[in-house]
Coordinates of C-alpha atoms in Angstrom, one line a residue:
X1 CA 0.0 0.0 0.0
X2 CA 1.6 3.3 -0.9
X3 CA 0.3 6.7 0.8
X4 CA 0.8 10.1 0.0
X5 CA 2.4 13.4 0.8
X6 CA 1.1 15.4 2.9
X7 CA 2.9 17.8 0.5
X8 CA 1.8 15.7 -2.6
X9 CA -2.0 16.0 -0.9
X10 CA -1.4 20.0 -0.2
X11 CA -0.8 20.4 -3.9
X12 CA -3.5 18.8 -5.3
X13 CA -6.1 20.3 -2.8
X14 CA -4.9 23.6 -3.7
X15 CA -5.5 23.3 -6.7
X16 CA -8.1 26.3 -7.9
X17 CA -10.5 24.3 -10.3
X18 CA -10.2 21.3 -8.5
X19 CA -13.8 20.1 -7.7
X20 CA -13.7 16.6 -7.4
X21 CA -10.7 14.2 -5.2
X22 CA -11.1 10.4 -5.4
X23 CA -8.2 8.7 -4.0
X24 CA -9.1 5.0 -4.1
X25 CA -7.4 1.4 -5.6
X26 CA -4.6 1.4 -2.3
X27 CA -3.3 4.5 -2.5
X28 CA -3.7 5.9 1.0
X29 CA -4.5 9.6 1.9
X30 CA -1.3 10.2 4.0
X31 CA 0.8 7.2 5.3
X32 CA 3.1 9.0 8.1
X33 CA 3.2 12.8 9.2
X34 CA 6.1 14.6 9.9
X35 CA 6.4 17.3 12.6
X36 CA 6.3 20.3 10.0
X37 CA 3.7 18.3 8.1
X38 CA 1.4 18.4 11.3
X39 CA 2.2 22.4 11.7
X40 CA 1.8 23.4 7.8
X41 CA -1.1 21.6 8.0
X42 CA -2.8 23.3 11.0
X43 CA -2.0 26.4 8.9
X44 CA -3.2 25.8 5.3
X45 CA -6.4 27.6 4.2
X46 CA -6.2 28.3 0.7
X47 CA -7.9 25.0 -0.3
X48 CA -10.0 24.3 -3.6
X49 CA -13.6 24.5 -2.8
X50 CA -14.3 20.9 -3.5
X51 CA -17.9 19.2 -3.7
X52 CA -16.8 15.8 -4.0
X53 CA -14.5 14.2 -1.5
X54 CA -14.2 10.3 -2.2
X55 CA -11.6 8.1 -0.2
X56 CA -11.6 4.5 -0.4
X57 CA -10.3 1.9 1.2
X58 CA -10.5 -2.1 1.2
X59 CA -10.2 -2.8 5.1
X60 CA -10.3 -6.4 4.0
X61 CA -6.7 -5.6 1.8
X62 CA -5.7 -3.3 4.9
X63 CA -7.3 -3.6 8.0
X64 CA -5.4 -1.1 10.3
X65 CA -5.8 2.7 10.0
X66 CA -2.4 4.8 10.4
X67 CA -2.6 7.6 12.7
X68 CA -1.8 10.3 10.0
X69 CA -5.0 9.5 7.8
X70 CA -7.1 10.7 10.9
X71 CA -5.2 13.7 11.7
X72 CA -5.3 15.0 7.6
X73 CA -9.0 14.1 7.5
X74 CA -9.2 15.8 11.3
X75 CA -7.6 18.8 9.6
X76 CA -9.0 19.1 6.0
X77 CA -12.6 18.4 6.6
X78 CA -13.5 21.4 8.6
X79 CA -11.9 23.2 5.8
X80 CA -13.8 21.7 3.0
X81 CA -17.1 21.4 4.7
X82 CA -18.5 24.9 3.5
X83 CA -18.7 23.6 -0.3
X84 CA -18.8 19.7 -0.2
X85 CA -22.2 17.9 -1.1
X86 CA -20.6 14.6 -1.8
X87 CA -18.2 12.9 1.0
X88 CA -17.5 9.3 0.9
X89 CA -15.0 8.3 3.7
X90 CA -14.1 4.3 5.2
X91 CA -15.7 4.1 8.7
X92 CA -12.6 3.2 10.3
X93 CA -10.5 5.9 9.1
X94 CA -13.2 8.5 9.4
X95 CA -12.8 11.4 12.3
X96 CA -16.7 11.1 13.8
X97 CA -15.9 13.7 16.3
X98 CA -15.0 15.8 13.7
X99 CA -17.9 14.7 11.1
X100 CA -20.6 15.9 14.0
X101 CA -19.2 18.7 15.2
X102 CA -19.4 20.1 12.1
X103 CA -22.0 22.4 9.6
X104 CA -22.4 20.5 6.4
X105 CA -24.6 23.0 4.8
X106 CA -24.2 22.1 1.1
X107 CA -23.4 17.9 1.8
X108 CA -26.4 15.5 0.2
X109 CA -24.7 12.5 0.2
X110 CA -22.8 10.9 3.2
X111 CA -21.3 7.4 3.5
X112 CA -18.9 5.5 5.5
X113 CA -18.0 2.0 4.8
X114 CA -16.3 -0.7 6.5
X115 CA -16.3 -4.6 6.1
X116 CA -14.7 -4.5 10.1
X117 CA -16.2 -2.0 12.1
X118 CA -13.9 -2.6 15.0
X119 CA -16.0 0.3 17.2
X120 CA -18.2 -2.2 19.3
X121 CA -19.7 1.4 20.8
X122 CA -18.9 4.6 18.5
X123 CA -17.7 7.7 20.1
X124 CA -20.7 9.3 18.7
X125 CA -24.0 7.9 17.9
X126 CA -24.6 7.3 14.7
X127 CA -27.7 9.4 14.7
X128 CA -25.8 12.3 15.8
X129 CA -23.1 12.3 12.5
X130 CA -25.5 13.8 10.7
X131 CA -27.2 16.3 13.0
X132 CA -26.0 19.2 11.1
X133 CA -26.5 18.3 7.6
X134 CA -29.5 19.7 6.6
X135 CA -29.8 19.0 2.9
X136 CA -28.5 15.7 3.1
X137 CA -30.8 13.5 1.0
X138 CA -28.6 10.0 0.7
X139 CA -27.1 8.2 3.8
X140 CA -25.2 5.1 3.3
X141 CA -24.0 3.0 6.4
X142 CA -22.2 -0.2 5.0
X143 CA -20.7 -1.1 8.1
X144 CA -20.5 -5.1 9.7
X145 CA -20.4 -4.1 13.7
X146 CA -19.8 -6.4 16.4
X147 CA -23.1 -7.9 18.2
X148 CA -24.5 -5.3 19.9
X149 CA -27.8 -4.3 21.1
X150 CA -26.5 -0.8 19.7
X151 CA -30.4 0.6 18.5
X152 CA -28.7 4.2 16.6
X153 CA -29.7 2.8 13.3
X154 CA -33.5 3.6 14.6
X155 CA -32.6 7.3 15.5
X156 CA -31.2 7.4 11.4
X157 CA -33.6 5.7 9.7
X158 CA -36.1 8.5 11.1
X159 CA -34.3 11.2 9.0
X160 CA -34.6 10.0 5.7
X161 CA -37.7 9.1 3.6
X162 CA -35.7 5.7 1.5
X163 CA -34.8 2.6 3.9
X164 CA -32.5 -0.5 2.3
X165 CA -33.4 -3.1 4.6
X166 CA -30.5 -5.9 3.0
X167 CA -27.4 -7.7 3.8
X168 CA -24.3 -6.1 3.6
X169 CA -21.7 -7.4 3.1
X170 CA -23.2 -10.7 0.9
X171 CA -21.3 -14.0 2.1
X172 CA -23.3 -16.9 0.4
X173 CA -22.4 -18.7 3.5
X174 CA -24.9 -16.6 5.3
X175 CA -28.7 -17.1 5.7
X176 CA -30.7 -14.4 4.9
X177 CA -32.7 -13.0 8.0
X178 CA -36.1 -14.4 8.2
X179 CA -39.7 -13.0 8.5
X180 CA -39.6 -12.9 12.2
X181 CA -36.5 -11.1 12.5
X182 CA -37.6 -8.9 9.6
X183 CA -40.8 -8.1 11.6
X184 CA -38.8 -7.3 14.8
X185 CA -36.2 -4.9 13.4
X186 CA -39.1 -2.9 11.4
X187 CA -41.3 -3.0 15.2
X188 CA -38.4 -1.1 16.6
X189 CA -38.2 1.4 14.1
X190 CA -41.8 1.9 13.1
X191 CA -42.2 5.2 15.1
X192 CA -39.3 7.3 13.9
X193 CA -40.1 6.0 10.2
X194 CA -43.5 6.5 10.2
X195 CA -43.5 9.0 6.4
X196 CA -41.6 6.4 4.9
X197 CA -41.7 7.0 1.3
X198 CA -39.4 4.1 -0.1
X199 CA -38.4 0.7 1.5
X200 CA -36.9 -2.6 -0.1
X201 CA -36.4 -5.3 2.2
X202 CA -35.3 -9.0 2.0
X203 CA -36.0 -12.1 4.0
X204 CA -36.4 -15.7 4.2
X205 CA -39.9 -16.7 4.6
X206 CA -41.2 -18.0 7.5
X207 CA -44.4 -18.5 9.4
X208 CA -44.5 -14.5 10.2
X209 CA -44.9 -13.5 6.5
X210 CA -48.3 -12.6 6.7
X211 CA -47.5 -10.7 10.0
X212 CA -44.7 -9.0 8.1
X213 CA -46.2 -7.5 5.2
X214 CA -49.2 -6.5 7.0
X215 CA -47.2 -4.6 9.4
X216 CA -45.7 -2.8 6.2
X217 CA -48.4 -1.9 5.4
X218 CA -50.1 -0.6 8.7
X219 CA -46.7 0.8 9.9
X220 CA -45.9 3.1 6.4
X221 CA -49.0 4.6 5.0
X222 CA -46.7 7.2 3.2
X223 CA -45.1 4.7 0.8
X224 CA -45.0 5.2 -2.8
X225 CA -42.5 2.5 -3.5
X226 CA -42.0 -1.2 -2.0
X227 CA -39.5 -3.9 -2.9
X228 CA -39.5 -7.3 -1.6
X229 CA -37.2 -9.9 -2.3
X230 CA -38.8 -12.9 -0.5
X231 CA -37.0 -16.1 -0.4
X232 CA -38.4 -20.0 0.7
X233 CA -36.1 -21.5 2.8
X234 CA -33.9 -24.6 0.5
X235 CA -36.5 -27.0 2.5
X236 CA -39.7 -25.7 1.4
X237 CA -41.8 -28.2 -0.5
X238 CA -43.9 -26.1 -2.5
X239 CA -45.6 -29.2 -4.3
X240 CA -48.0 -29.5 -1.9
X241 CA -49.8 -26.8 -3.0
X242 CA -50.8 -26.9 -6.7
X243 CA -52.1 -23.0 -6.3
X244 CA -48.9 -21.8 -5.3
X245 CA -48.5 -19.2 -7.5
X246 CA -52.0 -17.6 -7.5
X247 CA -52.2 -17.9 -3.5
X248 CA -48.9 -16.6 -2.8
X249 CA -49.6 -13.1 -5.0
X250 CA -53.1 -12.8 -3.7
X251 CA -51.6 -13.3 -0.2
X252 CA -49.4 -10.6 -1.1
X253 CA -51.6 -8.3 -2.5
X254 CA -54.1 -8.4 0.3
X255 CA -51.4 -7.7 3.1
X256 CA -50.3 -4.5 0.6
X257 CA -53.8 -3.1 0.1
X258 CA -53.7 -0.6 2.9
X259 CA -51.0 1.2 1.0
X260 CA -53.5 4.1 -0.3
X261 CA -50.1 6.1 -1.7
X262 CA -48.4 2.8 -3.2
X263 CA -47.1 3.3 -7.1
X264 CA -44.2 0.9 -7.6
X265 CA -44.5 -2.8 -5.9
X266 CA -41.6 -4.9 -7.0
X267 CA -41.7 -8.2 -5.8
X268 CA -39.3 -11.1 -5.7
X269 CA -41.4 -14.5 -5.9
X270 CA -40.3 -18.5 -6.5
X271 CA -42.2 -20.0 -8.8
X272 CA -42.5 -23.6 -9.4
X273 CA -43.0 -23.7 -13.1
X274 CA -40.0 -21.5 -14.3
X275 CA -38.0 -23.6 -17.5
X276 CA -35.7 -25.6 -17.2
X277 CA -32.2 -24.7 -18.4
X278 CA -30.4 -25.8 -21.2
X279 CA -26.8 -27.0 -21.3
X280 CA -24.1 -24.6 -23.7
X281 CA -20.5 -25.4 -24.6
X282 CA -18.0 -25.4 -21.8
X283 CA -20.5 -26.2 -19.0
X284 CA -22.6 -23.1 -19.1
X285 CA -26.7 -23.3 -18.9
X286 CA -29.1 -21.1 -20.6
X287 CA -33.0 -20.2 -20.7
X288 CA -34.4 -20.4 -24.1
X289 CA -35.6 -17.3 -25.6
X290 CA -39.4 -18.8 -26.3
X291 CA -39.5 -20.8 -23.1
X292 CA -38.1 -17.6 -21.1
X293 CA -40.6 -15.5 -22.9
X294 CA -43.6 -17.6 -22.3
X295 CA -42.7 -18.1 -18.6
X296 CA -43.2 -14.0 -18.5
X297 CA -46.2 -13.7 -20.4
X298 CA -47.8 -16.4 -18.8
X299 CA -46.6 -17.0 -15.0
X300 CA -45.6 -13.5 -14.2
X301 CA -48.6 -11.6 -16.3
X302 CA -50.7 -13.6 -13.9
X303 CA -49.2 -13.4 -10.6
X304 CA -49.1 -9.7 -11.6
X305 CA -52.5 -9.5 -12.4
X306 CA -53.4 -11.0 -8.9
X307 CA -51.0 -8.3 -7.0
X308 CA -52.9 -5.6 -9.2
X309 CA -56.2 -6.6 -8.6
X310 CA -55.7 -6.8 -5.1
X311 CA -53.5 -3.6 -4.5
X312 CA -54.7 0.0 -4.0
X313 CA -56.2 2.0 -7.1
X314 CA -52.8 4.3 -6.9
X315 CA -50.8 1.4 -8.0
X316 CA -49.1 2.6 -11.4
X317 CA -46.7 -0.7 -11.9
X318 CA -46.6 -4.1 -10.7
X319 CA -42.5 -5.7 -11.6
X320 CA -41.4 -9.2 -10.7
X321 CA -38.1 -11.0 -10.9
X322 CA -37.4 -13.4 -13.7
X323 CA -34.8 -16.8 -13.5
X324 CA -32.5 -14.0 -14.8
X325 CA -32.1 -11.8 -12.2
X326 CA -33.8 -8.8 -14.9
X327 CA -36.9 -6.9 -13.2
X328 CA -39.8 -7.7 -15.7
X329 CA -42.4 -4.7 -14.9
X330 CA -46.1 -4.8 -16.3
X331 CA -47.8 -1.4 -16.2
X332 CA -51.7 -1.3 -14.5
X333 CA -54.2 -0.1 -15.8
X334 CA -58.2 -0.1 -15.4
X335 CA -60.2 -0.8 -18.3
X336 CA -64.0 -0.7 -18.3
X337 CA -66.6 -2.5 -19.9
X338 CA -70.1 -1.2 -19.6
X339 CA -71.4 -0.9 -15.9
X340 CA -67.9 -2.6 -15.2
X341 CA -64.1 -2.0 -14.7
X342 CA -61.8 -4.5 -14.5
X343 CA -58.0 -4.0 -13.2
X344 CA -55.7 -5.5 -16.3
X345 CA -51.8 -5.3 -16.6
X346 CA -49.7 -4.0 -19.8
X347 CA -45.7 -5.9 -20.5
X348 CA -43.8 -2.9 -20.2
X349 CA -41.4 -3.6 -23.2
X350 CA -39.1 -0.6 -23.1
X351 CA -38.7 -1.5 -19.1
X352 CA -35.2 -3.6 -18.7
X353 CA -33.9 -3.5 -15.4
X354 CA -30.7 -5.5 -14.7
X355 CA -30.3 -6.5 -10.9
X356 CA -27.5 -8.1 -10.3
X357 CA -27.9 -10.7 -7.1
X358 CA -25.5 -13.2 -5.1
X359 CA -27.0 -16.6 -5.9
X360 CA -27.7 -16.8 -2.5
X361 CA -31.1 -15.0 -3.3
X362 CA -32.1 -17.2 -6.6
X363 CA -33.4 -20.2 -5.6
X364 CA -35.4 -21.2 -9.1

């Protein structure tokens, strides 16, 4: 790992036009400090008014912070607050004291990220790192923390209208968090989140679905947009039930009615006639274009028909996950015939959204 000057660093910060610093790919912002460094630094004003600040670092490649990447941040940052809106920083490198005792008039996007948060209690609450950031509009928190009963996140969620309710970092080795725990992190938080505009959420399925979703519902009034990747656990046997499509969207769809303000549902669903796939050269498998294609119009134009039908009259789009991983959205619409109107959905052709998942999450 190489790190710079602080001399190097004064140079390019100074430089009038600059506007945007990423320093990234193992470079390091400042490796080691030297006693005139530390003074010319305390000293040094006349620094580019930057909006993007972007420093990162793979704690997995090097896991230890150096002392001198704490006092430059510690030193710069009050500097450069005044102009940045972007400021992307890894959590344990970051100076928290510094980041909330400071005005961040202009910041709107905030993020610290660490694969070994080794804080098991921050010096600062995590609530209170972004106290004075009034415009901020994106917070990202990718950080794996030791087991704590550490209940900040709550405090956070409350100040921003999108929630990401996910695993981060993926390790396939790892089960997904299941209804019930679902349910109970979304309890605790249900107060301070209550205009909720945006949530996604994942989970295995359990025997507190129902109690899940209808607490979504109940919980967020506000939301205009909902996606839900919803897994069966490997043991499932959903033979049993030759309705499994049909009743699982209609179970959906019933819990989500209450959303008066809902627009978007995307919905990740297993379904037990997806095609098969077809052996290429060199060991690769494919879906076949017709077979993929009939699976959409047929399967997933019905299960989204069912979400439609039993979703609020706001609804504008209904999108479910294919064996691909690609988002295939239908568009709702009400059509009426005579005395009576019937809720029908639309393929949404020039719709193609890409999600890339861990296979962890595709269990077709």
């Amino acid at each position: 790992m190489h790190g710079m000057t602080w001399a190097a660093l004064k140079v390019i910060l100074s430089t009038p036009h600059l506007r945007e610093l990423k320093i990234s790919r193992g470079m390091l912002l400042c490796a080691r400090l030297s006693v005139a460094d530390v003074e010319d630094m305390r000293t040094t004003d006349s620094l580019a008014p930057l909006s993007n600040l972007i420093y990162e670092v793979d704690s997995s490649e090097v896991p230890d912070s150096f002392p001198a990447e704490m006092q430059v941040l510690t030193a710069i940052l009050p500097k450069l607050a005044e102009s940045l809106t972007v400021l992307l920083l890894p959590g344990t490198r970051a100076p928290l004291h510094i980041i909330s005792g400071t005005q961040w008039p202009n910041l709107r996007e905030f993020a610290l990220r660490s694969k070994h948060w080794n804080l098991t209690v921050p010096p600062r609450p995590y609530a209170s790192l972004i106290a004075q950031m009034p415009n901020l509009r994106s917070l990202t928190l990718e950080l794996t923390p030791p087991a704590s009963n550490n209940e900040d996140v709550f405090l956070v969620a409350a100040l921003l209208p999108p929630l990401v309710m996910v695993s981060w970092p993926y390790r396939t080795e790892d089960r997904l968090r299941t209804s019930s725990q679902m349910l109970h992190i979304l309890l605790k938080c249900a107060t301070s989140v209550h205009n909720l505009t945006s949530l996604h959420v994942e989970y295995e399925m359990d025997d507190e679905e129902i109690a899940l979703l209808s607490h979504i519902a109940s919980a967020f009034p506000h939301m205009i947009e909902l996606q839900i990747h919803r897994i069966r656990p490997l043991a499932t046997d959903a033979s049993a039930n030759t309705n499994t499509n049909t009743v699982t969207a209609s179970m959906v769809g019933e819990c989500l009615a209450p959303l008066a303000q809902l627009r978007t549902l995307r919905v990740h669903m297993k379904f037990d006639d997806v095609p098969n796939r077809h052996p290429a050269r060199r060991g690769w498998m494919y879906f076949r274009r017709d077979e993929l294609w009939d699976f959409v119009q047929g399967t997933l134009k019905e299960a989204a028909t069912m979400l439609a039908r039993s979703l609020a009259p706001s609804v504008e789009s209904v999108a479910l996950l294919d064996p691909e991983s690609s988002w295939r959205r239908f568009l709702v619409r009400d059509e009426s015939s005579g005395s009576r109107t019937e809720r029908k959905v639309t393929y949404d052709d020039a719709y193609y959204l890409q999600q890339s998942l861990p296979n962890q999450l595709i269990f077709y």
